[in-house]
Amino acid sequence: KALLEHGLKRSSLLGGFSHPWLFIEEACACEVSSDFKAVFARLVLCKTYNLEEEGKVLSPDEMLYKAVHMVNMSHDAVSSPLDVKLRSLLCFGLNEQVLHLWLETLCSCEEVVSKWYHPWSFVRSPGWVQLKCELRVLASFSFNLSIDWEIVDAQDDSKPIKESIRDMLVKHHLFSWDL
């Protein structure tokens, strides 16, 4: 988040508030706007025939568009903060092993980057290429992170994580004690 916030311009429309998530949404929309019909048709076909479950059919740009849309749909329903949306998107990118490609997509969208970032920012410097190389290493690992872990649901009656762990330890202790 700090890298995406470095050099982020303040929005005059939002009372000086800017967040990397707002940049990501706009950059994603800009990337797919040129061929929106083709991307939308491809996403509909993939959903209809469950192609993304069979193999990675979507391009990284299409996957970014789909991920932003999915995060917005799931998180807006419970009014999640923008930080939670950003972390969920990062989890999605790690799970799909495309986080480094998404960084390239976001930083290569010159029109949107110049609108949101100062010339001295990290995103507008050549430094993002080095970060992309570092993130590429993560693509060799398999992640299975929940993208909705931080969503607060008022109807969720599940125990908090600490209670679940405590119960597990108590059960394990009792099981060990019986032996």
mmCIF file of C-alpha atoms in Angstrom:
data_model
loop_
_atom_site.group_PDB
_atom_site.id
_atom_site.type_symbol
_atom_site.label_atom_id
_atom_site.label_comp_id
_atom_site.label_asym_id
_atom_site.label_seq_id
_atom_site.Cartn_x
_atom_site.Cartn_y
_atom_site.Cartn_z
ATOM 1 C CA LYS A 1 0.000 0.000 0.000
ATOM 2 C CA ALA A 2 2.838 2.382 0.844
ATOM 3 C CA LEU A 3 4.306 2.014 -2.639
ATOM 4 C CA LEU A 4 0.965 2.798 -4.236
ATOM 5 C CA GLU A 5 0.444 5.759 -1.905
ATOM 6 C CA HIS A 6 3.871 7.282 -2.614
ATOM 7 C CA GLY A 7 3.288 10.339 -4.800
ATOM 8 C CA LEU A 8 -0.473 9.852 -5.016
ATOM 9 C CA LYS A 9 -2.109 13.178 -5.814
ATOM 10 C CA ARG A 10 -4.805 14.505 -3.519
ATOM 11 C CA SER A 11 -8.236 14.657 -5.092
ATOM 12 C CA SER A 12 -9.824 18.085 -5.102
ATOM 13 C CA LEU A 13 -13.244 16.499 -5.654
ATOM 14 C CA LEU A 14 -13.089 14.215 -2.638
ATOM 15 C CA GLY A 15 -11.935 16.836 -0.174
ATOM 16 C CA GLY A 16 -8.267 15.931 -0.482
ATOM 17 C CA PHE A 17 -8.885 12.180 -0.093
ATOM 18 C CA SER A 18 -7.130 9.733 -2.380
ATOM 19 C CA HIS A 19 -6.648 5.998 -2.062
ATOM 20 C CA PRO A 20 -4.769 3.491 -4.244
ATOM 21 C CA TRP A 21 -7.987 1.486 -4.657
ATOM 22 C CA LEU A 22 -9.603 4.383 -6.524
ATOM 23 C CA PHE A 23 -6.592 4.513 -8.860
ATOM 24 C CA ILE A 24 -6.786 0.738 -9.418
ATOM 25 C CA GLU A 25 -10.468 0.948 -10.317
ATOM 26 C CA GLU A 26 -9.866 3.703 -12.846
ATOM 27 C CA ALA A 27 -6.756 2.079 -14.334
ATOM 28 C CA CYS A 28 -8.590 -1.224 -14.652
ATOM 29 C CA ALA A 29 -11.545 0.461 -16.359
ATOM 30 C CA CYS A 30 -9.166 2.281 -18.715
ATOM 31 C CA GLU A 31 -7.365 -0.930 -19.662
ATOM 32 C CA VAL A 32 -10.523 -2.776 -20.616
ATOM 33 C CA SER A 33 -12.456 0.156 -22.060
ATOM 34 C CA SER A 34 -10.747 -0.063 -25.437
ATOM 35 C CA ASP A 35 -11.879 -3.631 -25.985
ATOM 36 C CA PHE A 36 -14.671 -3.827 -23.421
ATOM 37 C CA LYS A 37 -17.033 -5.775 -25.653
ATOM 38 C CA ALA A 38 -14.435 -8.451 -26.377
ATOM 39 C CA VAL A 39 -13.433 -8.743 -22.716
ATOM 40 C CA PHE A 40 -17.055 -8.828 -21.553
ATOM 41 C CA ALA A 41 -17.960 -11.464 -24.151
ATOM 42 C CA ARG A 42 -14.966 -13.548 -23.151
ATOM 43 C CA LEU A 43 -15.852 -13.286 -19.449
ATOM 44 C CA VAL A 44 -19.443 -14.318 -20.187
ATOM 45 C CA LEU A 45 -18.221 -17.311 -22.182
ATOM 46 C CA CYS A 46 -15.797 -18.293 -19.451
ATOM 47 C CA LYS A 47 -18.505 -18.061 -16.817
ATOM 48 C CA THR A 48 -21.021 -19.918 -18.959
ATOM 49 C CA TYR A 49 -18.673 -22.795 -19.719
ATOM 50 C CA ASN A 50 -16.623 -22.631 -16.485
ATOM 51 C CA LEU A 51 -13.480 -22.199 -18.554
ATOM 52 C CA GLU A 52 -11.479 -20.465 -15.835
ATOM 53 C CA GLU A 53 -11.955 -23.541 -13.660
ATOM 54 C CA GLU A 54 -10.500 -25.796 -16.369
ATOM 55 C CA GLY A 55 -7.415 -23.689 -16.934
ATOM 56 C CA LYS A 56 -6.180 -20.143 -17.026
ATOM 57 C CA VAL A 57 -8.011 -18.799 -20.022
ATOM 58 C CA LEU A 58 -8.213 -15.174 -18.961
ATOM 59 C CA SER A 59 -5.421 -12.730 -19.689
ATOM 60 C CA PRO A 60 -3.948 -10.908 -16.671
ATOM 61 C CA ASP A 61 -5.786 -7.720 -17.700
ATOM 62 C CA GLU A 62 -9.082 -9.572 -17.880
ATOM 63 C CA MET A 63 -8.391 -11.278 -14.574
ATOM 64 C CA LEU A 64 -7.636 -7.898 -12.962
ATOM 65 C CA TYR A 65 -10.921 -6.520 -14.281
ATOM 66 C CA LYS A 66 -12.785 -9.573 -13.003
ATOM 67 C CA ALA A 67 -11.037 -9.448 -9.601
ATOM 68 C CA VAL A 68 -11.794 -5.741 -9.062
ATOM 69 C CA HIS A 69 -15.405 -6.367 -10.004
ATOM 70 C CA MET A 70 -15.677 -9.377 -7.664
ATOM 71 C CA VAL A 71 -14.087 -7.501 -4.760
ATOM 72 C CA ASN A 72 -16.376 -4.522 -5.306
ATOM 73 C CA MET A 73 -19.463 -6.727 -5.458
ATOM 74 C CA SER A 74 -18.645 -8.698 -2.317
ATOM 75 C CA HIS A 75 -17.224 -5.833 -0.268
ATOM 76 C CA ASP A 76 -19.675 -3.066 -1.193
ATOM 77 C CA ALA A 77 -22.532 -5.191 0.135
ATOM 78 C CA VAL A 78 -21.072 -4.871 3.645
ATOM 79 C CA SER A 79 -19.538 -1.384 3.253
ATOM 80 C CA SER A 80 -15.936 -2.542 3.612
ATOM 81 C CA PRO A 81 -13.213 0.113 3.771
ATOM 82 C CA LEU A 82 -10.947 0.681 0.772
ATOM 83 C CA ASP A 83 -7.962 -0.800 2.620
ATOM 84 C CA VAL A 84 -9.830 -4.090 2.999
ATOM 85 C CA LYS A 85 -10.652 -4.085 -0.720
ATOM 86 C CA LEU A 86 -6.993 -3.496 -1.568
ATOM 87 C CA ARG A 87 -5.794 -6.334 0.656
ATOM 88 C CA SER A 88 -8.442 -8.642 -0.819
ATOM 89 C CA LEU A 89 -7.270 -7.780 -4.337
ATOM 90 C CA LEU A 90 -3.684 -8.555 -3.325
ATOM 91 C CA CYS A 91 -4.812 -11.938 -1.975
ATOM 92 C CA PHE A 92 -6.647 -12.619 -5.234
ATOM 93 C CA GLY A 93 -3.523 -11.736 -7.238
ATOM 94 C CA LEU A 94 -1.351 -13.994 -5.094
ATOM 95 C CA ASN A 95 -3.815 -16.881 -5.419
ATOM 96 C CA GLU A 96 -3.832 -16.543 -9.208
ATOM 97 C CA GLN A 97 -0.044 -15.944 -9.406
ATOM 98 C CA VAL A 98 -0.487 -12.746 -11.437
ATOM 99 C CA LEU A 99 0.347 -10.005 -8.941
ATOM 100 C CA HIS A 100 3.490 -8.991 -10.851
ATOM 101 C CA LEU A 101 1.556 -8.811 -14.131
ATOM 102 C CA TRP A 102 -1.131 -6.673 -12.506
ATOM 103 C CA LEU A 103 1.519 -4.240 -11.304
ATOM 104 C CA GLU A 104 2.738 -3.942 -14.882
ATOM 105 C CA THR A 105 -0.793 -3.374 -16.141
ATOM 106 C CA LEU A 106 -1.448 -0.663 -13.568
ATOM 107 C CA CYS A 107 1.874 1.147 -14.013
ATOM 108 C CA SER A 108 1.742 0.972 -17.818
ATOM 109 C CA CYS A 109 -1.558 2.818 -18.086
ATOM 110 C CA GLU A 110 0.180 6.170 -18.672
ATOM 111 C CA GLU A 111 -2.956 8.297 -19.003
ATOM 112 C CA VAL A 112 -4.386 7.227 -15.655
ATOM 113 C CA VAL A 113 -1.012 7.095 -13.881
ATOM 114 C CA SER A 114 -0.192 10.685 -14.858
ATOM 115 C CA LYS A 115 -3.642 11.784 -13.646
ATOM 116 C CA TRP A 116 -3.286 10.129 -10.215
ATOM 117 C CA TYR A 117 0.465 10.384 -9.483
ATOM 118 C CA HIS A 118 3.096 13.124 -9.269
ATOM 119 C CA PRO A 119 6.116 12.792 -11.595
ATOM 120 C CA TRP A 120 8.362 11.882 -8.629
ATOM 121 C CA SER A 121 6.139 9.006 -7.448
ATOM 122 C CA PHE A 122 7.244 5.383 -7.370
ATOM 123 C CA VAL A 123 4.566 4.321 -9.852
ATOM 124 C CA ARG A 124 5.832 6.826 -12.448
ATOM 125 C CA SER A 125 9.500 5.951 -11.887
ATOM 126 C CA PRO A 126 11.346 3.010 -13.473
ATOM 127 C CA GLY A 127 11.544 1.491 -9.973
ATOM 128 C CA TRP A 128 8.275 -0.380 -10.420
ATOM 129 C CA VAL A 129 9.997 -2.672 -12.943
ATOM 130 C CA GLN A 130 12.353 -3.897 -10.197
ATOM 131 C CA LEU A 131 9.383 -4.486 -7.900
ATOM 132 C CA LYS A 132 7.701 -6.443 -10.677
ATOM 133 C CA CYS A 133 10.783 -8.685 -10.870
ATOM 134 C CA GLU A 134 10.662 -9.196 -7.109
ATOM 135 C CA LEU A 135 6.945 -10.002 -7.191
ATOM 136 C CA ARG A 136 7.499 -12.490 -10.013
ATOM 137 C CA VAL A 137 9.193 -14.783 -7.473
ATOM 138 C CA LEU A 138 5.881 -15.077 -5.622
ATOM 139 C CA ALA A 139 4.312 -16.602 -8.747
ATOM 140 C CA SER A 140 6.334 -19.761 -8.154
ATOM 141 C CA PHE A 141 4.492 -20.403 -4.884
ATOM 142 C CA SER A 142 0.967 -21.653 -4.461
ATOM 143 C CA PHE A 143 -1.332 -19.498 -2.335
ATOM 144 C CA ASN A 144 -4.852 -20.212 -1.153
ATOM 145 C CA LEU A 145 -5.761 -16.994 0.638
ATOM 146 C CA SER A 146 -9.348 -16.039 1.376
ATOM 147 C CA ILE A 147 -10.284 -12.794 -0.346
ATOM 148 C CA ASP A 148 -13.204 -12.202 1.999
ATOM 149 C CA TRP A 149 -11.380 -12.876 5.272
ATOM 150 C CA GLU A 150 -11.752 -9.300 6.499
ATOM 151 C CA ILE A 151 -15.368 -8.816 5.504
ATOM 152 C CA VAL A 152 -17.403 -8.123 8.602
ATOM 153 C CA ASP A 153 -20.779 -9.785 8.316
ATOM 154 C CA ALA A 154 -23.336 -8.900 10.955
ATOM 155 C CA GLN A 155 -25.121 -12.232 10.457
ATOM 156 C CA ASP A 156 -21.980 -14.330 10.810
ATOM 157 C CA ASP A 157 -22.239 -16.352 14.012
ATOM 158 C CA SER A 158 -18.856 -18.023 13.652
ATOM 159 C CA LYS A 159 -16.387 -17.767 16.508
ATOM 160 C CA PRO A 160 -13.511 -15.361 16.302
ATOM 161 C CA ILE A 161 -10.199 -16.928 15.327
ATOM 162 C CA LYS A 162 -8.734 -16.737 18.845
ATOM 163 C CA GLU A 163 -11.650 -18.639 20.338
ATOM 164 C CA SER A 164 -11.418 -21.287 17.624
ATOM 165 C CA ILE A 165 -7.720 -21.757 18.250
ATOM 166 C CA ARG A 166 -8.279 -21.896 22.021
ATOM 167 C CA ASP A 167 -10.987 -24.543 21.558
ATOM 168 C CA MET A 168 -8.712 -26.553 19.297
ATOM 169 C CA LEU A 169 -5.888 -26.430 21.855
ATOM 170 C CA VAL A 170 -8.226 -27.430 24.666
ATOM 171 C CA LYS A 171 -9.527 -30.361 22.655
ATOM 172 C CA HIS A 172 -6.035 -31.407 21.709
ATOM 173 C CA HIS A 173 -4.913 -31.184 25.330
ATOM 174 C CA LEU A 174 -7.853 -33.300 26.471
ATOM 175 C CA PHE A 175 -7.164 -35.809 23.733
ATOM 176 C CA SER A 176 -3.498 -36.015 24.734
ATOM 177 C CA TRP A 177 -4.468 -36.280 28.402
ATOM 178 C CA ASP A 178 -6.639 -39.330 27.713
ATOM 179 C CA LEU A 179 -3.710 -41.147 26.110
#
